Backbone as CSV, one residue per row, in Angstrom:
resi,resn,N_x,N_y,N_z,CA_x,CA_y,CA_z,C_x,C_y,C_z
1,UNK,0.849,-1.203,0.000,0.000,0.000,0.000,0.876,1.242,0.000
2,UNK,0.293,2.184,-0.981,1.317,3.587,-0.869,0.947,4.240,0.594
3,UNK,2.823,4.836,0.537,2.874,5.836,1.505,2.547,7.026,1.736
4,UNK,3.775,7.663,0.198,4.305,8.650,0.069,4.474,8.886,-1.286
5,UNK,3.495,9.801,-1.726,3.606,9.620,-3.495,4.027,11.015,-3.662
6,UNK,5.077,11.392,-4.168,5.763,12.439,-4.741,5.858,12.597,-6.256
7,UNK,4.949,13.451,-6.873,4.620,13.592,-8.246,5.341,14.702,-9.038
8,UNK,5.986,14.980,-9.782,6.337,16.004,-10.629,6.421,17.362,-9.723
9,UNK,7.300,16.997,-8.672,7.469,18.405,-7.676,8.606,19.284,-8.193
10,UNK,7.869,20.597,-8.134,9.097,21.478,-8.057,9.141,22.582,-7.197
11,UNK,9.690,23.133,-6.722,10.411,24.047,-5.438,11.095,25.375,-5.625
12,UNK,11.070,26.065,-5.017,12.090,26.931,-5.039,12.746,27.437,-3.775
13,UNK,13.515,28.386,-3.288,14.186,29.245,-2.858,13.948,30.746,-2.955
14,UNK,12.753,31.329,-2.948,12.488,32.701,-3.434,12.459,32.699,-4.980
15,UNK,13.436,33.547,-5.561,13.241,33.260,-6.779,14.343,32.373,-7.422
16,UNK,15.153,31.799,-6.404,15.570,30.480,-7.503,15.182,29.117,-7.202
17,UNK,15.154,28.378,-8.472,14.283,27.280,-8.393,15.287,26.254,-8.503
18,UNK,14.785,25.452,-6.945,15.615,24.458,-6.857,15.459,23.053,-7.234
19,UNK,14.330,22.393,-7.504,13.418,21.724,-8.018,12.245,21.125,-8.965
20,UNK,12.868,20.450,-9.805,11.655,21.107,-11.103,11.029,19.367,-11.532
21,UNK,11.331,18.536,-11.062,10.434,17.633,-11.214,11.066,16.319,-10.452
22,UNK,10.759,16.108,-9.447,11.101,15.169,-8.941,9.680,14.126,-8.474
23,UNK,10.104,12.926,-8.457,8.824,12.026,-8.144,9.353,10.383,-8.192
24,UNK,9.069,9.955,-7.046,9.095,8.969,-6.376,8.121,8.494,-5.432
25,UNK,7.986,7.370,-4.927,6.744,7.122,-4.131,7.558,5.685,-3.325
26,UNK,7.117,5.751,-1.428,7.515,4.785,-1.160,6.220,3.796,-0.479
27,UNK,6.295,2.548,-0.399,5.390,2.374,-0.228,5.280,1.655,1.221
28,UNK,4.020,1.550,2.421,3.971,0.813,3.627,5.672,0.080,4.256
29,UNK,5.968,-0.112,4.899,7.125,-1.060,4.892,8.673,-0.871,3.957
30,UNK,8.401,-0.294,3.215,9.535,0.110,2.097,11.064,1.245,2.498
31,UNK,11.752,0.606,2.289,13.044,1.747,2.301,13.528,2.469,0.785
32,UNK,13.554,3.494,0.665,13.789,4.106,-0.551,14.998,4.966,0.068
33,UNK,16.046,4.658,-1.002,17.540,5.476,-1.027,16.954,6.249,-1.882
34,UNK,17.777,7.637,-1.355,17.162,9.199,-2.108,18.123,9.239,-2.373
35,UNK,19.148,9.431,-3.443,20.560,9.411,-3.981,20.995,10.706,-5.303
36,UNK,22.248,10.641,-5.513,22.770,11.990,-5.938,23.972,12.531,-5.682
37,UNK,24.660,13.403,-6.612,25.679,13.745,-5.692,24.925,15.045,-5.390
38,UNK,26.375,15.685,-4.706,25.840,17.249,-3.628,25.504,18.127,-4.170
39,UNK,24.606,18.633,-3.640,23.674,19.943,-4.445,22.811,19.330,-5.748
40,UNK,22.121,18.222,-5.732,21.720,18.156,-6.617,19.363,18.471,-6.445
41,UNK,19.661,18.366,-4.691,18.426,18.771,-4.541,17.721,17.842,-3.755
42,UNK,18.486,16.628,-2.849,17.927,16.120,-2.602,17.171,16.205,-0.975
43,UNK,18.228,17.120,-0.252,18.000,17.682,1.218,16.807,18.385,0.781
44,UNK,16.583,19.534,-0.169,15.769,20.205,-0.648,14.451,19.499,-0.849
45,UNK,14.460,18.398,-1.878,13.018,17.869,-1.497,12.783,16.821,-0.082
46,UNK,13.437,16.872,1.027,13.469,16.409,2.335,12.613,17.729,2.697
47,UNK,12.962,18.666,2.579,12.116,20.554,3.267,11.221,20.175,2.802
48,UNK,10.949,19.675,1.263,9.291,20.199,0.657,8.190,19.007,1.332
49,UNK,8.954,17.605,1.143,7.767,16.671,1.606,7.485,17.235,3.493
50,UNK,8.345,17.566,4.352,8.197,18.160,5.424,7.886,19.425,5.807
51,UNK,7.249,20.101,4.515,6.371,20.984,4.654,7.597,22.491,5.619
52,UNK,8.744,22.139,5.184,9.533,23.390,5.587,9.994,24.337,4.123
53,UNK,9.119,23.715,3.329,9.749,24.770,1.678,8.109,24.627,0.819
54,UNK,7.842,25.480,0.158,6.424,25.736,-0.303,7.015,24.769,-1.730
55,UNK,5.938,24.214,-2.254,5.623,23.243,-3.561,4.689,24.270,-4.576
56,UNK,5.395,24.892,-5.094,5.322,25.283,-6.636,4.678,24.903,-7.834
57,UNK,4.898,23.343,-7.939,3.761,22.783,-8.554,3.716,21.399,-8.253
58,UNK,3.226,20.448,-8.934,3.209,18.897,-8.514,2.454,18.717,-7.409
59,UNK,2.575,17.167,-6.454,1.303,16.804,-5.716,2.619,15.793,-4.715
60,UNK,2.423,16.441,-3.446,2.680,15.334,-2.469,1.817,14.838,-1.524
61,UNK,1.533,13.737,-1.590,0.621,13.090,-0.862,1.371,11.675,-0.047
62,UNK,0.400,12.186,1.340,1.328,10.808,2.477,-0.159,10.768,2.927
63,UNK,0.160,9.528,3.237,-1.159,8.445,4.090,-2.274,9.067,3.389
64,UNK,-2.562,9.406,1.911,-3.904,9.454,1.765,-3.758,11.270,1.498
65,UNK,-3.299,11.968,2.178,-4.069,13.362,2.205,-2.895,14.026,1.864
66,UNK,-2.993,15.477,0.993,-2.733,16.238,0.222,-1.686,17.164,1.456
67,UNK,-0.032,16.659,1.018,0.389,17.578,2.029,0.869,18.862,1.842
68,UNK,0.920,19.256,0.533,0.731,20.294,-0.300,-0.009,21.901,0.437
69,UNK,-0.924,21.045,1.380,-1.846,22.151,1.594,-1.769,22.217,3.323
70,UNK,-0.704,21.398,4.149,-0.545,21.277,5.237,0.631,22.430,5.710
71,UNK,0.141,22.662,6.595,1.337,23.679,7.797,2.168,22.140,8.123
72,UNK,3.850,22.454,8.549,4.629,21.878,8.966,4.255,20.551,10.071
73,UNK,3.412,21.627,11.093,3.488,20.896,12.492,2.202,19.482,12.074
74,UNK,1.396,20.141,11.055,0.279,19.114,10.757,0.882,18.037,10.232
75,UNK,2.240,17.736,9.221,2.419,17.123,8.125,2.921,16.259,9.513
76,UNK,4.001,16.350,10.418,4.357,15.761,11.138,3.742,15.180,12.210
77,UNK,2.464,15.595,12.589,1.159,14.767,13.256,0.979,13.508,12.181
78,UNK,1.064,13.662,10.789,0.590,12.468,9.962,1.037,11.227,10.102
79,UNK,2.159,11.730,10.530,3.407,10.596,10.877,4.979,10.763,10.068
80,UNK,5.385,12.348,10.371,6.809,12.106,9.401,7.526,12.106,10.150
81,UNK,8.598,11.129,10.168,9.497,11.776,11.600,11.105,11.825,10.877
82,UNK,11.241,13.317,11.113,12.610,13.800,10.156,13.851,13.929,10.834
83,UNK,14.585,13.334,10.888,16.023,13.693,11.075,16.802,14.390,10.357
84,UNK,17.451,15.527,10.810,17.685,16.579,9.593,19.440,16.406,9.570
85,UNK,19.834,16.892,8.455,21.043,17.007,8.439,22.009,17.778,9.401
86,UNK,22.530,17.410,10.050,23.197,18.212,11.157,22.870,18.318,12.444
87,UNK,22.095,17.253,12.236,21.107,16.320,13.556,20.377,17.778,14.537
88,UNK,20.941,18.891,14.859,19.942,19.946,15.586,19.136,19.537,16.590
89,UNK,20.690,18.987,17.554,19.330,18.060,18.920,19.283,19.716,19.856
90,UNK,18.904,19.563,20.497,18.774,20.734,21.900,19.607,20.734,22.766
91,UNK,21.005,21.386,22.439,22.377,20.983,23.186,22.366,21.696,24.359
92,UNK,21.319,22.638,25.220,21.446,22.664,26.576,19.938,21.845,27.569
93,UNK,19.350,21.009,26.485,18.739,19.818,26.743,19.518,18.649,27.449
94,UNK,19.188,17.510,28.428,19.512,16.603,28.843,18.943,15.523,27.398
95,UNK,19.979,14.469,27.460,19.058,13.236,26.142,17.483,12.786,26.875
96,UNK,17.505,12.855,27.924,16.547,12.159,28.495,15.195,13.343,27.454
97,UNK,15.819,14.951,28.236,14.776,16.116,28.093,14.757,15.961,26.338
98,UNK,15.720,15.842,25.898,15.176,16.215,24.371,14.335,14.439,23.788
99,UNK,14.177,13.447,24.331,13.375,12.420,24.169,11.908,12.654,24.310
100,UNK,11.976,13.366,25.784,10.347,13.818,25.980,10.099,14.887,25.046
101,UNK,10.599,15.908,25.119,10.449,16.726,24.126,9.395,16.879,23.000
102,UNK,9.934,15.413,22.388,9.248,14.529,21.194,8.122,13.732,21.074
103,UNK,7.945,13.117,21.863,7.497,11.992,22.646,5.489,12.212,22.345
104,UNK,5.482,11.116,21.352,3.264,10.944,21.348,3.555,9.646,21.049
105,UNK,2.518,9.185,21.843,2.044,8.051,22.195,2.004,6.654,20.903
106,UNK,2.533,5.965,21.245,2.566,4.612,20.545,3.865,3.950,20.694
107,UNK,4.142,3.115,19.663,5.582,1.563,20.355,6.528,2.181,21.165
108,UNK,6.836,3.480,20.397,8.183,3.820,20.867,8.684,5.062,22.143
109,UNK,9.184,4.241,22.969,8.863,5.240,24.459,10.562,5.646,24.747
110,UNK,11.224,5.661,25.130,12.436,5.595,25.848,13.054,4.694,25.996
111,UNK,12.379,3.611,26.932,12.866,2.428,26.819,13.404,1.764,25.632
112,UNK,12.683,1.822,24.609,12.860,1.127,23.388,13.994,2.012,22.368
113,UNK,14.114,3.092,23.169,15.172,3.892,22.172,16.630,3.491,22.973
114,UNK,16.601,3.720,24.448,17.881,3.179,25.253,18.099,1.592,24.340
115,UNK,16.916,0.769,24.576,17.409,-0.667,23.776,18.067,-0.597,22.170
116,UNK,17.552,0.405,21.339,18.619,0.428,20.254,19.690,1.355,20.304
117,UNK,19.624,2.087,21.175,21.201,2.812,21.327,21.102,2.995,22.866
118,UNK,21.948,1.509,23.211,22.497,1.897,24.509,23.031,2.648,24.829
119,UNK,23.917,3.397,24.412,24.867,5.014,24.590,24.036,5.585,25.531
120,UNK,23.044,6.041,24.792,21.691,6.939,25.135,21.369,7.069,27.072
121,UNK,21.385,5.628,27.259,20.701,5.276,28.376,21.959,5.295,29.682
122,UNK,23.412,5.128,29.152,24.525,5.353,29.854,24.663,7.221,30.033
123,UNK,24.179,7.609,29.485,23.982,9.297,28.973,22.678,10.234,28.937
124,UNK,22.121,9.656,29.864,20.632,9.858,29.947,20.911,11.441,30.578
125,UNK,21.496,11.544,31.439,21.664,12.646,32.164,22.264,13.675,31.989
126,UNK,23.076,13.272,31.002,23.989,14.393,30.158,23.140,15.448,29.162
127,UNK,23.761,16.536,29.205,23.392,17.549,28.108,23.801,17.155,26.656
128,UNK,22.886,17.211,25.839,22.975,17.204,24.325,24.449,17.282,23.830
129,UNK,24.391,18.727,24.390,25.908,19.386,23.606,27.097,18.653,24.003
130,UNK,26.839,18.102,25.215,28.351,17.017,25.561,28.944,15.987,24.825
131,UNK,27.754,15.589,24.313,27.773,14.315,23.275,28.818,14.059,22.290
132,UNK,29.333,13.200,21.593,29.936,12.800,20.580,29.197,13.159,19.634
133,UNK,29.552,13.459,18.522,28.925,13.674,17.255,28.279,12.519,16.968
134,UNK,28.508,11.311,17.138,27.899,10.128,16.981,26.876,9.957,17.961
135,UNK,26.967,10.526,19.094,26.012,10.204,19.889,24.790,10.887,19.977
136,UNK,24.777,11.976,19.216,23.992,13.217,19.583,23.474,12.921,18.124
137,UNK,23.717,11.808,17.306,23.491,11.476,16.068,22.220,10.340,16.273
138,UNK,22.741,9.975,17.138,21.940,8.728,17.830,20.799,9.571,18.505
139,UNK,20.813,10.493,19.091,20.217,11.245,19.797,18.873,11.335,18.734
140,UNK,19.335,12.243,17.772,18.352,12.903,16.630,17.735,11.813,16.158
141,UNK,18.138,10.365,15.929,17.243,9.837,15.307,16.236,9.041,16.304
142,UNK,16.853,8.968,17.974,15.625,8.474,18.890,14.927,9.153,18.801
143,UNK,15.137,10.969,19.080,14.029,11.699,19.255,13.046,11.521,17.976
144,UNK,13.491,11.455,16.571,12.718,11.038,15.643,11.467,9.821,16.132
145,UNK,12.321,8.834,16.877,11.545,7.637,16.788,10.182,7.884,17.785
146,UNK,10.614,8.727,19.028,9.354,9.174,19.866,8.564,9.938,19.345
147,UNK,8.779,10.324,18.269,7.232,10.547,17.537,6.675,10.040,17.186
148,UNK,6.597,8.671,17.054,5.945,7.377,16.552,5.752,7.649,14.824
149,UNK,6.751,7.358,14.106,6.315,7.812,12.559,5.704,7.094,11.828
150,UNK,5.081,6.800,10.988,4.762,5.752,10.107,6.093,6.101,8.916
151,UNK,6.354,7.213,8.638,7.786,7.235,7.585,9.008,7.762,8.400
152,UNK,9.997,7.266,8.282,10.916,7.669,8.762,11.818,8.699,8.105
153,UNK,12.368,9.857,8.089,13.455,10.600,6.962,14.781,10.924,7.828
154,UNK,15.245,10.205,7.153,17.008,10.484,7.744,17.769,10.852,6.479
155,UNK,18.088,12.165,6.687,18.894,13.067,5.618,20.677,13.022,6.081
156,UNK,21.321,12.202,5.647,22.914,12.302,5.987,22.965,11.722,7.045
157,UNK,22.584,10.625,7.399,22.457,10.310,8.747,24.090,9.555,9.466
158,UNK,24.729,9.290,8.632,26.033,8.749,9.187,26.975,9.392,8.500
159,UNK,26.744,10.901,7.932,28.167,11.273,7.210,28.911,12.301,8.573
160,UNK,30.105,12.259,8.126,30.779,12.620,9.154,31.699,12.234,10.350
161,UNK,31.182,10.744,10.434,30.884,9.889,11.580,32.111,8.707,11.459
162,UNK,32.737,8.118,12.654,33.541,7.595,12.857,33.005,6.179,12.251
163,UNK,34.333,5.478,11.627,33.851,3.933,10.710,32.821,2.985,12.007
164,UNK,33.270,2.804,13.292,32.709,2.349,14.185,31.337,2.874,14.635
165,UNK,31.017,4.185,14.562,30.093,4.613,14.711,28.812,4.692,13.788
166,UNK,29.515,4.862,12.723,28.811,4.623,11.127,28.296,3.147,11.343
167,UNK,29.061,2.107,11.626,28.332,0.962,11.566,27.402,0.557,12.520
168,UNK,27.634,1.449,13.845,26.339,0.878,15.268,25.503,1.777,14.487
169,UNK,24.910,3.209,13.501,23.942,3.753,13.211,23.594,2.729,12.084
170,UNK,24.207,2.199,11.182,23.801,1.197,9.956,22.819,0.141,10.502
171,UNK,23.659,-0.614,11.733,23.208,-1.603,12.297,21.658,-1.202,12.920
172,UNK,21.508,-0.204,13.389,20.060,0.381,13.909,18.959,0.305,12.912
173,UNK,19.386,0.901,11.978,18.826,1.069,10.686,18.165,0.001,10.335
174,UNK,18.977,-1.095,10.011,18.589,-2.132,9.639,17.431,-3.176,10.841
175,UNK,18.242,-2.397,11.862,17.135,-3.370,12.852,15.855,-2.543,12.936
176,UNK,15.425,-1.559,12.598,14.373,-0.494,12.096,14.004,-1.484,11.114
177,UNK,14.110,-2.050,9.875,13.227,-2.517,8.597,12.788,-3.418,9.162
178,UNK,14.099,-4.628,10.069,13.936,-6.180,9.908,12.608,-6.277,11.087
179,UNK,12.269,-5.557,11.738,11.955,-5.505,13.545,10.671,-5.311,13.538
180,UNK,10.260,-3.663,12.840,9.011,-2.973,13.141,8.634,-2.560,11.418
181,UNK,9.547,-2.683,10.135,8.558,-2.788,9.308,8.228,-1.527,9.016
182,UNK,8.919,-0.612,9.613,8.601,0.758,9.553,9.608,0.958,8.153
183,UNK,8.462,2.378,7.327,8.802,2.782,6.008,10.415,4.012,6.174
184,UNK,10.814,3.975,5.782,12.126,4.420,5.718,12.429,5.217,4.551
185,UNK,13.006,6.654,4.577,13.446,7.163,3.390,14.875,7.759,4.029
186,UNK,15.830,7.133,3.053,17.124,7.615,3.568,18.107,8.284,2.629
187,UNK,19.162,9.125,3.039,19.836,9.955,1.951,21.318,9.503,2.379
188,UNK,22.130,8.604,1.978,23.325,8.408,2.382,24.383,8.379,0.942
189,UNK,25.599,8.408,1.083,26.462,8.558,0.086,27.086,6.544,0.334
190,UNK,26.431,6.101,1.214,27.042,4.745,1.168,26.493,3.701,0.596
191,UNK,26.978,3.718,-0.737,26.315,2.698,-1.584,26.046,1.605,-1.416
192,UNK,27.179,0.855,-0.593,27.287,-0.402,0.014,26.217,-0.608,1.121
193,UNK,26.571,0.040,1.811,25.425,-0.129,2.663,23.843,0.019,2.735
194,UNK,24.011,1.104,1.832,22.796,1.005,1.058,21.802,-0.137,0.518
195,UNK,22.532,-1.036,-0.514,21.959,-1.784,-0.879,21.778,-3.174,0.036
196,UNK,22.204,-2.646,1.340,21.531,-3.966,2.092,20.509,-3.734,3.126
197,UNK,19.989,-2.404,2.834,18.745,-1.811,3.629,17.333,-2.016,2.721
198,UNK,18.057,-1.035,1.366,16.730,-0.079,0.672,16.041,-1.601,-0.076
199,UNK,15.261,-1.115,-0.698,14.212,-2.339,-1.408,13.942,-1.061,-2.750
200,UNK,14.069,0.063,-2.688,13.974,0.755,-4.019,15.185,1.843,-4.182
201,UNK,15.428,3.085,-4.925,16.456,4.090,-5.141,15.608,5.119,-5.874
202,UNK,15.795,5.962,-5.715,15.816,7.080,-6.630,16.842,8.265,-6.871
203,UNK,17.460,8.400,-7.863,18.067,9.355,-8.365,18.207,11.182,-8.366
204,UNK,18.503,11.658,-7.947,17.925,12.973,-8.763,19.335,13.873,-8.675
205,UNK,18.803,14.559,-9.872,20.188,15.055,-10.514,19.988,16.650,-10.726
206,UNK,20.072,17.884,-10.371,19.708,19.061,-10.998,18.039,19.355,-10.950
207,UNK,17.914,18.831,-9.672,16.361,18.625,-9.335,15.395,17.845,-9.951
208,UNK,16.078,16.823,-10.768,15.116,15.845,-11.166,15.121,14.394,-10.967
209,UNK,14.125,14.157,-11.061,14.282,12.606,-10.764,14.912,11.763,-12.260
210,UNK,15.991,11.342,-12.739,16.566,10.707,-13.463,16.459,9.365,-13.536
211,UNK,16.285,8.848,-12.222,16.439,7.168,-12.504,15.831,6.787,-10.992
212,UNK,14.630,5.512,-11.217,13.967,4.916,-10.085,13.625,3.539,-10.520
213,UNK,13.686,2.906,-9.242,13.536,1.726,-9.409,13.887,0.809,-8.222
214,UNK,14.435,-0.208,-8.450,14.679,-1.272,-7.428,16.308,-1.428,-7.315
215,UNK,16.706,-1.332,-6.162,18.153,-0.932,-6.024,18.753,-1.837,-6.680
216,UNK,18.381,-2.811,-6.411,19.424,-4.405,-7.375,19.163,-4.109,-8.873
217,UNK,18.798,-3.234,-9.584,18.571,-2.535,-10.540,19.934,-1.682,-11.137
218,UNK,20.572,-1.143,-9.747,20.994,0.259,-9.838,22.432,-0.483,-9.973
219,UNK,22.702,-0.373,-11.193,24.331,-0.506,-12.024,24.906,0.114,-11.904
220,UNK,26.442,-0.610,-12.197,27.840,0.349,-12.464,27.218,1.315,-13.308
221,UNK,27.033,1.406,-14.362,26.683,2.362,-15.672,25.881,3.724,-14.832
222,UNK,25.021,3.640,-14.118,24.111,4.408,-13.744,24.708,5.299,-12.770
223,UNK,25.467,4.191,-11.463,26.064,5.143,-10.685,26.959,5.662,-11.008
224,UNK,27.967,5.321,-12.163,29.007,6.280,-12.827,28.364,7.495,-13.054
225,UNK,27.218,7.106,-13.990,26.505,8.510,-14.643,25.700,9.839,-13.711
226,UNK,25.484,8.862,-12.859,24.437,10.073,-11.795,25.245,9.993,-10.022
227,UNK,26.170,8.983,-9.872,26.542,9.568,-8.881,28.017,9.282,-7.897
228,UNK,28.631,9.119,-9.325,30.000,9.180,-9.640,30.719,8.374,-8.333
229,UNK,30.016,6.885,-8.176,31.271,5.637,-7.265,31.585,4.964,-8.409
């Protein structure tokens, strides 16, 4: 069953236009790699489906209803739960305080976020800002999870990040699809790892969507052409 149908969107920036047709759709259960190299627009349509950048033309629709026509805070009642690039936890927050923070009702409470990142729960008491970059990484995507999402969006979610650390956030990830089944849209530069999460890909290049499909799809030829491994 569809999720998240993203139709012929385009965007702007005031008057420059950052977006001129992008469209992908993920569906119930599904992980979709949002892929590209840098600046090609893909953080950008992360703002528009999350209702932080106005839609210009085209149709985004999640769970059914037109988010096109939603204020921010509504789109994220629907169920989006965004992890943004540069994670932006509340660094004179405690992890505990920026968990509640977040926090409506359903699977995912605290408990269940300490159980996928133990860090968290050794660090409960600590301020945000103390954190490791990895940890405060971990941080952004529990607080994601206490919103109870039906889609998940993690924009850059392990760049930056120590090889060891990169792999306890991979490893989460994956226990996110295999576990609870929850829909997933992710933006990573790790191809490899990639293809042992996603179940689809999409491309976009100069704000467009170029190439979609099913990641075991996604060839040498293609990623030479659109995103140069």
């Amino acid at each position: 069953m569809m999720l998240l149908s993203v139709e012929n969107v385009a965007a702007s920036y005031g008057a420059s236009q950052a977006l001129f047709d992008v469209s992908f759709q993920i569906d119930e259960g599904q992980v979709l790699a949002l892929m590209g190299r840098n600046g090609m627009g893909k953080t950008t349509t992360v703002k528009t489906i999350c209702r932080l950048l106005p839609v210009t033309s085209g149709k985004i629709q999640f769970a059914g209803q037109d988010l096109a026509r939603l204020p921010a805070h509504k789109a994220a009642q629907l169920g989006l739960g965004l992890v943004p690039e540069g994670r932006r936890c509340f660094t004179n927050l405690t992890v505990t305080e920026n968990l509640t923070a977040a926090a409506r009702p359903g699977h995912w409470d605290q408990g269940k976020v300490n159980a996928l990142f133990p860090r968290l729960a050794e660090r409960c008491d600590q301020s945000a800002g103390s954190l490791s970059g990895g940890e405060q990484q971990m941080l952004a995507i529990g607080r994601a999870l206490m919103t109870n999402p039906r889609l998940l969006i993690l924009d850059e979610a392990t760049e930056g990040l120590a090889p060891l650390v990169r792999q306890e956030i991979w490893a989460a990830i994956a226990s996110l699809k295999q576990e609870t089944g929850m829909a997933i849209l992710v933006i990573d530069k790790s191809l490899k790892e990639l293809r042992q999460i996603a179940d689809n890909a999409a491309i976009i290049q100069r704000g467009e969507t170029v190439w979609s499909g099913s990641i075991n799809d996604l060839n040498t030829d293609i990623t030479h052409r659109y995103i140069g491994v």
